Short mmCIF file of C-alpha atoms in Angstrom, two decimals:
data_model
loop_
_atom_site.label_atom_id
_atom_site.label_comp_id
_atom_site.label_asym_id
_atom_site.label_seq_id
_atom_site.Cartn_x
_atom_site.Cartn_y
_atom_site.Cartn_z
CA UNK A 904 -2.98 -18.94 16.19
CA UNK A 905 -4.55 -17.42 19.28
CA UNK A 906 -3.92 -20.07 22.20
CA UNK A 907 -6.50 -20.66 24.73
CA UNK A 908 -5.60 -21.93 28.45
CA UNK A 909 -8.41 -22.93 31.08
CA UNK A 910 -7.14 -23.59 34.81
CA UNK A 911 -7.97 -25.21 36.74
CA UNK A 912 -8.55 -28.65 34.15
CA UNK A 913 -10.79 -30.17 36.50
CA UNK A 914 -12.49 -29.24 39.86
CA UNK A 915 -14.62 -30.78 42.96
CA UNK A 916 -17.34 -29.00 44.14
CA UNK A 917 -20.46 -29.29 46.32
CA UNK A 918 -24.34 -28.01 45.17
CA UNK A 919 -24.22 -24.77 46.47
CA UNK A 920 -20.78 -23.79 45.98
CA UNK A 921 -19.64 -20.78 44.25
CA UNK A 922 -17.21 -22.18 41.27
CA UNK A 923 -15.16 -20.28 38.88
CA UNK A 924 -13.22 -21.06 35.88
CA UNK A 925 -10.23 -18.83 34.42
CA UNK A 926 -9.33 -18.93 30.88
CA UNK A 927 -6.28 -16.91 29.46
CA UNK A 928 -5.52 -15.81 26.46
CA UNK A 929 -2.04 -15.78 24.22
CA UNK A 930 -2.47 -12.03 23.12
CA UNK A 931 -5.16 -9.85 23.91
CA UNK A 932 -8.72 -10.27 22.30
CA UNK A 933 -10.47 -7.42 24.00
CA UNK A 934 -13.99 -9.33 24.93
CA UNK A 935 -13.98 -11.69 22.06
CA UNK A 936 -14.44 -14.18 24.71
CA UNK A 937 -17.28 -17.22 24.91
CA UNK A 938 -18.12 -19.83 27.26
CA UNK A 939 -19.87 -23.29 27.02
CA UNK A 940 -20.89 -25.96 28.36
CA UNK A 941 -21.06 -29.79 27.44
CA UNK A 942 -22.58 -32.80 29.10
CA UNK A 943 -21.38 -36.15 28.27
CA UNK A 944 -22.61 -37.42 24.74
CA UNK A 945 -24.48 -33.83 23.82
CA UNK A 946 -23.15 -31.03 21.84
CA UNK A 947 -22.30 -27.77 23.43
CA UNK A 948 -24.52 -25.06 24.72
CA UNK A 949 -23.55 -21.63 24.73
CA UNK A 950 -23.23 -19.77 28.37
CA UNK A 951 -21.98 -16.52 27.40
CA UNK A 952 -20.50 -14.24 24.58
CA UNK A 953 -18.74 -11.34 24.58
CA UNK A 954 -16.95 -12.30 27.95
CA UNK A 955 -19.89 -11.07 29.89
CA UNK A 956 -23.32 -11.42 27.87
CA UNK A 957 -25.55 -13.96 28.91
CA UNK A 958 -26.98 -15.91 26.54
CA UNK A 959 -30.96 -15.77 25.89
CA UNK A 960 -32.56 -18.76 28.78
CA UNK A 961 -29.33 -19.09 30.60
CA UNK A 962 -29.61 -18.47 34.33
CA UNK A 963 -28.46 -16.31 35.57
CA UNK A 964 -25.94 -17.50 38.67
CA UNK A 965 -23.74 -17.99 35.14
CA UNK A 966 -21.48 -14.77 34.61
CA UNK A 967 -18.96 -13.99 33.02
CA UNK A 968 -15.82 -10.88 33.36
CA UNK A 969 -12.70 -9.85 31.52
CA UNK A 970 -11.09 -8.24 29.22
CA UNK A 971 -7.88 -8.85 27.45
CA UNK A 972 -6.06 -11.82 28.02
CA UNK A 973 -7.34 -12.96 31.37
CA UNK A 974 -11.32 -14.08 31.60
CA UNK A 975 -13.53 -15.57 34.36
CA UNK A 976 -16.44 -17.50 34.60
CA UNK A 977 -18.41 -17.99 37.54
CA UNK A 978 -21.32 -19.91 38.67
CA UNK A 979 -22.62 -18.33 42.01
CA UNK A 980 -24.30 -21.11 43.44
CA UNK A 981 -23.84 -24.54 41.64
CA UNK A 982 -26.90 -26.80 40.83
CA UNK A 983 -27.16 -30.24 40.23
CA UNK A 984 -27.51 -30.19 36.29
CA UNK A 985 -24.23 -27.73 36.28
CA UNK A 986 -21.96 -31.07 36.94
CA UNK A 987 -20.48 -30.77 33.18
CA UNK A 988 -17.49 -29.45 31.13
CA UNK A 989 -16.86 -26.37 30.31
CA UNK A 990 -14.97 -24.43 27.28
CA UNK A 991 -13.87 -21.27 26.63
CA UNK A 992 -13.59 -19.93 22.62
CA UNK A 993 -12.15 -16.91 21.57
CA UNK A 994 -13.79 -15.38 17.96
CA UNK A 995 -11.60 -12.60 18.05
CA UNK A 996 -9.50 -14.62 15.38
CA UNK A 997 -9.37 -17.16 13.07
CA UNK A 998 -9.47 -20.29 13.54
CA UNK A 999 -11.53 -19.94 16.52
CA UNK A 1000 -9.70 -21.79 19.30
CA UNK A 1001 -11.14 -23.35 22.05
CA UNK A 1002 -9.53 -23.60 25.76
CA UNK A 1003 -8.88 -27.34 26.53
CA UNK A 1004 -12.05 -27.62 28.65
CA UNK A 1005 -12.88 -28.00 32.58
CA UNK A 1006 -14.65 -30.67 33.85
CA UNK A 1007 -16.80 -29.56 37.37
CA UNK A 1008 -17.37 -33.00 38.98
CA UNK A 1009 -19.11 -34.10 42.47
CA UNK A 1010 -16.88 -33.54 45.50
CA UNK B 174 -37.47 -23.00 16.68
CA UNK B 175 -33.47 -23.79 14.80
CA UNK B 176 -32.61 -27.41 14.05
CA UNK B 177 -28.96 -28.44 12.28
CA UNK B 178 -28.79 -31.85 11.52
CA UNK B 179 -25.50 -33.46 10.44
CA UNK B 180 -25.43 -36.55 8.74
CA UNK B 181 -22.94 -38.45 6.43
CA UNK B 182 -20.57 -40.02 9.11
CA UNK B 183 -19.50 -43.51 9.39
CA UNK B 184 -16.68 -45.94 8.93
CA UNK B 185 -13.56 -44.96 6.36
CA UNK B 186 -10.20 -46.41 5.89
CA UNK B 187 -7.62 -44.01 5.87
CA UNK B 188 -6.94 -42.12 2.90
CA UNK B 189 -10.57 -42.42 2.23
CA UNK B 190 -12.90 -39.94 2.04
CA UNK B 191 -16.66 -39.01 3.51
CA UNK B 192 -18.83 -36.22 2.63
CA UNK B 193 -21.01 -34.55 5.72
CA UNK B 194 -24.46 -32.36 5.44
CA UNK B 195 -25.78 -30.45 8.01
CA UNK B 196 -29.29 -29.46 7.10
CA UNK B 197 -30.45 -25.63 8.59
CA UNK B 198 -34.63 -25.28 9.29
CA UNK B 199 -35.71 -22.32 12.03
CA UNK B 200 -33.65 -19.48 10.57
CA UNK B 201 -32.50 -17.78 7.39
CA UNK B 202 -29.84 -19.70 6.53
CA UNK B 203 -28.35 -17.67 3.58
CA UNK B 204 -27.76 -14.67 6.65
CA UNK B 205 -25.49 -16.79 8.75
CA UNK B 206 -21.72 -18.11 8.40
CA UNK B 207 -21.62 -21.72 9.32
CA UNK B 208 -18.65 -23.62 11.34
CA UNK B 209 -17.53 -27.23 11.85
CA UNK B 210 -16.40 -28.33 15.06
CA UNK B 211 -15.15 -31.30 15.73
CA UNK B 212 -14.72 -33.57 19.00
CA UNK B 213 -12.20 -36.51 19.44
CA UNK B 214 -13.14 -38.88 21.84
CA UNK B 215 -12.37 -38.02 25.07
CA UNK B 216 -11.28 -34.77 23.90
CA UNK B 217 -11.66 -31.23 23.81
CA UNK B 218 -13.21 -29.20 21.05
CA UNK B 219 -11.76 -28.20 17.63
CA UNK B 220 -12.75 -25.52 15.79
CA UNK B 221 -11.91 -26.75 11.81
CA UNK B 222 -13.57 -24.56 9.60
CA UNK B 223 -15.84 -21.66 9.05
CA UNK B 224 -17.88 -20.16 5.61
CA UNK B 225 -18.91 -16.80 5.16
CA UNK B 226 -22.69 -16.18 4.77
CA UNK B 227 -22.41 -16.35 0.63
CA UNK B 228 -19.90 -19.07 0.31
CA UNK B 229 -17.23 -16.84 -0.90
CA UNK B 230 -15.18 -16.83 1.92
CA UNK B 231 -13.64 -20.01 3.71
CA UNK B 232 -11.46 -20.78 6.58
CA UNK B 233 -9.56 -24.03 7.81
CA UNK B 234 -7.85 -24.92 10.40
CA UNK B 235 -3.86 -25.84 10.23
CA UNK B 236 -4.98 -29.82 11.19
CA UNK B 237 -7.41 -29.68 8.03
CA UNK B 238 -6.41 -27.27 5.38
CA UNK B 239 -5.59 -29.12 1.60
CA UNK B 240 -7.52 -31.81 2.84
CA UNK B 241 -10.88 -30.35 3.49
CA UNK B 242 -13.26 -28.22 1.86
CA UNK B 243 -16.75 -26.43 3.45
CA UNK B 244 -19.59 -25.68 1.16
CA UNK B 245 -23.37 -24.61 1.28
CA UNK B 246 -26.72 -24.42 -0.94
CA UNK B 247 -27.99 -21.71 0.21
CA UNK B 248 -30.98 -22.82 -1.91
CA UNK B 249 -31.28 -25.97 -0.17
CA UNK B 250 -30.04 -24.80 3.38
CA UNK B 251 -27.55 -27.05 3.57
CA UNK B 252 -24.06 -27.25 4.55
CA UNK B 253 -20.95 -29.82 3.53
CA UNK B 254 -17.90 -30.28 4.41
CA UNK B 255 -16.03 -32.79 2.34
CA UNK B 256 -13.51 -34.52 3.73
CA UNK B 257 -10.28 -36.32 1.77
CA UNK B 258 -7.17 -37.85 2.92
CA UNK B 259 -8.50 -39.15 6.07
CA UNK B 260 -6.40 -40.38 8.55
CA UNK B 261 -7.13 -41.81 12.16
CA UNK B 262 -6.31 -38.43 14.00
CA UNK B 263 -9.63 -37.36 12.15
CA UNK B 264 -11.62 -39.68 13.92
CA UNK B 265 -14.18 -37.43 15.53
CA UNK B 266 -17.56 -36.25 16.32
CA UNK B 267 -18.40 -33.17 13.78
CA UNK B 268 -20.56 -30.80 14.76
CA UNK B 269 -22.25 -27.86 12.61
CA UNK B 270 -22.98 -24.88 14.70
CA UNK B 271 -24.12 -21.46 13.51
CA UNK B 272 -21.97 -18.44 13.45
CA UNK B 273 -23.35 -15.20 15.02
CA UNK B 274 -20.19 -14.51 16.19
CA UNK B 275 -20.31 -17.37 18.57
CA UNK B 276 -21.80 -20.61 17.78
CA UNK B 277 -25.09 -20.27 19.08
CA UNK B 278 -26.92 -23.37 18.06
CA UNK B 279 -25.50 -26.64 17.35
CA UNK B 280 -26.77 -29.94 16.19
CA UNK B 281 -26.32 -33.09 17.48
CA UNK B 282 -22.96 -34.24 15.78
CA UNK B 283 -22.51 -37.10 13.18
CA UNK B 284 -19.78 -39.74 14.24
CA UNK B 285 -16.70 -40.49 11.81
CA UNK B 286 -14.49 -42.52 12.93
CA UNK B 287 -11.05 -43.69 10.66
CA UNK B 288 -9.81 -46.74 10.71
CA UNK B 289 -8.56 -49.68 8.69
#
């Protein structure tokens, strides 16, 4: 199985800030790369797909880069409602393995 | 607009067993594969099982496999995934989530929790 790993696990940050999010893959899955995001007690909502495609009503300070092994999500200028978790999933394999999640709290 | 909603969770003991439904409205169902996804509490996401478009092909997870087993009416728009064997490491939120690739819609989970 493909093994997903998110750093950092969890992170501080101010409304405003510019965040990003790395996620690393075991062995390469070209841009078979997706992003979510969860808030407490809902399910997920998809960010991205294809490491870089934005997903239809999703603003756009969410983007997303790589290829590979190594992937990046970044949120150029956080917003209140962005204080959630987020998850990376590769689908260039089954099963379809998720990164262990990183929560963006309130500095 | 696309709705899944999961139902069929609740209290087992272990080594019981629970049957979930998602139900599919919004979209042609019979064009998509369908996933399960679970969440432990306080945990991170688990990807347990996917079914091809038709039905005829299936895919568990390690955790899962021998114990579990996805199915869908295409007629009816539904999708199951009977569960067996349960133990308390199953104790979860399940999610059903469309398959374009990526889960791109997702209902709202049904709670199972394991326990004697």
């Amino acid at each position: 199985d493909i093994q997903m790993t998110q750093s950092p696990s969890s992170l501080s940050a101010s409304v405003g800030d510019r965040v990003t999010i790395t996620c690393r893959a075991s062995q390469s899955i070209s841009t078979y790369l997706n992003w979510y995001q969860q808030k407490p007690g809902k399910a997920p909502d998809l960010l991205i797909y294809g490491a870089s495609s934005l997903q239809s009503g999703v603003p756009s300070r969410f983007s997303g880069s790589g290829s590979g092994t190594d992937f990046t999500l970044t949120i150029s200028s956080l917003q209140p409602e962005d204080f959630a978790t987020y998850y990376c999933q590769q689908s260039y394999s089954t099963p379809r393995t998720f990164g262990q999640g990183t929560k963006v709290e309130v500095k | 607009q696309v709705q899944l909603v999961e139902s069929g969770g609740g209290l087992v003991k272990p080594g019981g067993s629970l049957r979930l439904s998602c139900a599919a409205s919004g979209f042609t169902f019979g064009d998509y594969f369908m996933t399960w996804i679970r969440q432990a509490p306080g945990k991170g996401l688990e990807w347990i099982s996917y079914i091809s478009s038709s039905g005829s092909s299936v895919f568990y997870a390690k955790s899962v496999k021998g114990r579990f087993t996805i199915s869908r009416d295409n007629s009816k728009n539904l999708l199951f995934l009977q569960m067996n064997s349960l133990r308390a490491d199953d104790t979860a939120v399940y999610f059903c989530a469309r398959d374009s690739g990526w889960n791109d819609y997702w209902g709202q989970g049904t709670l199972v929790t394991v326990s004697s």
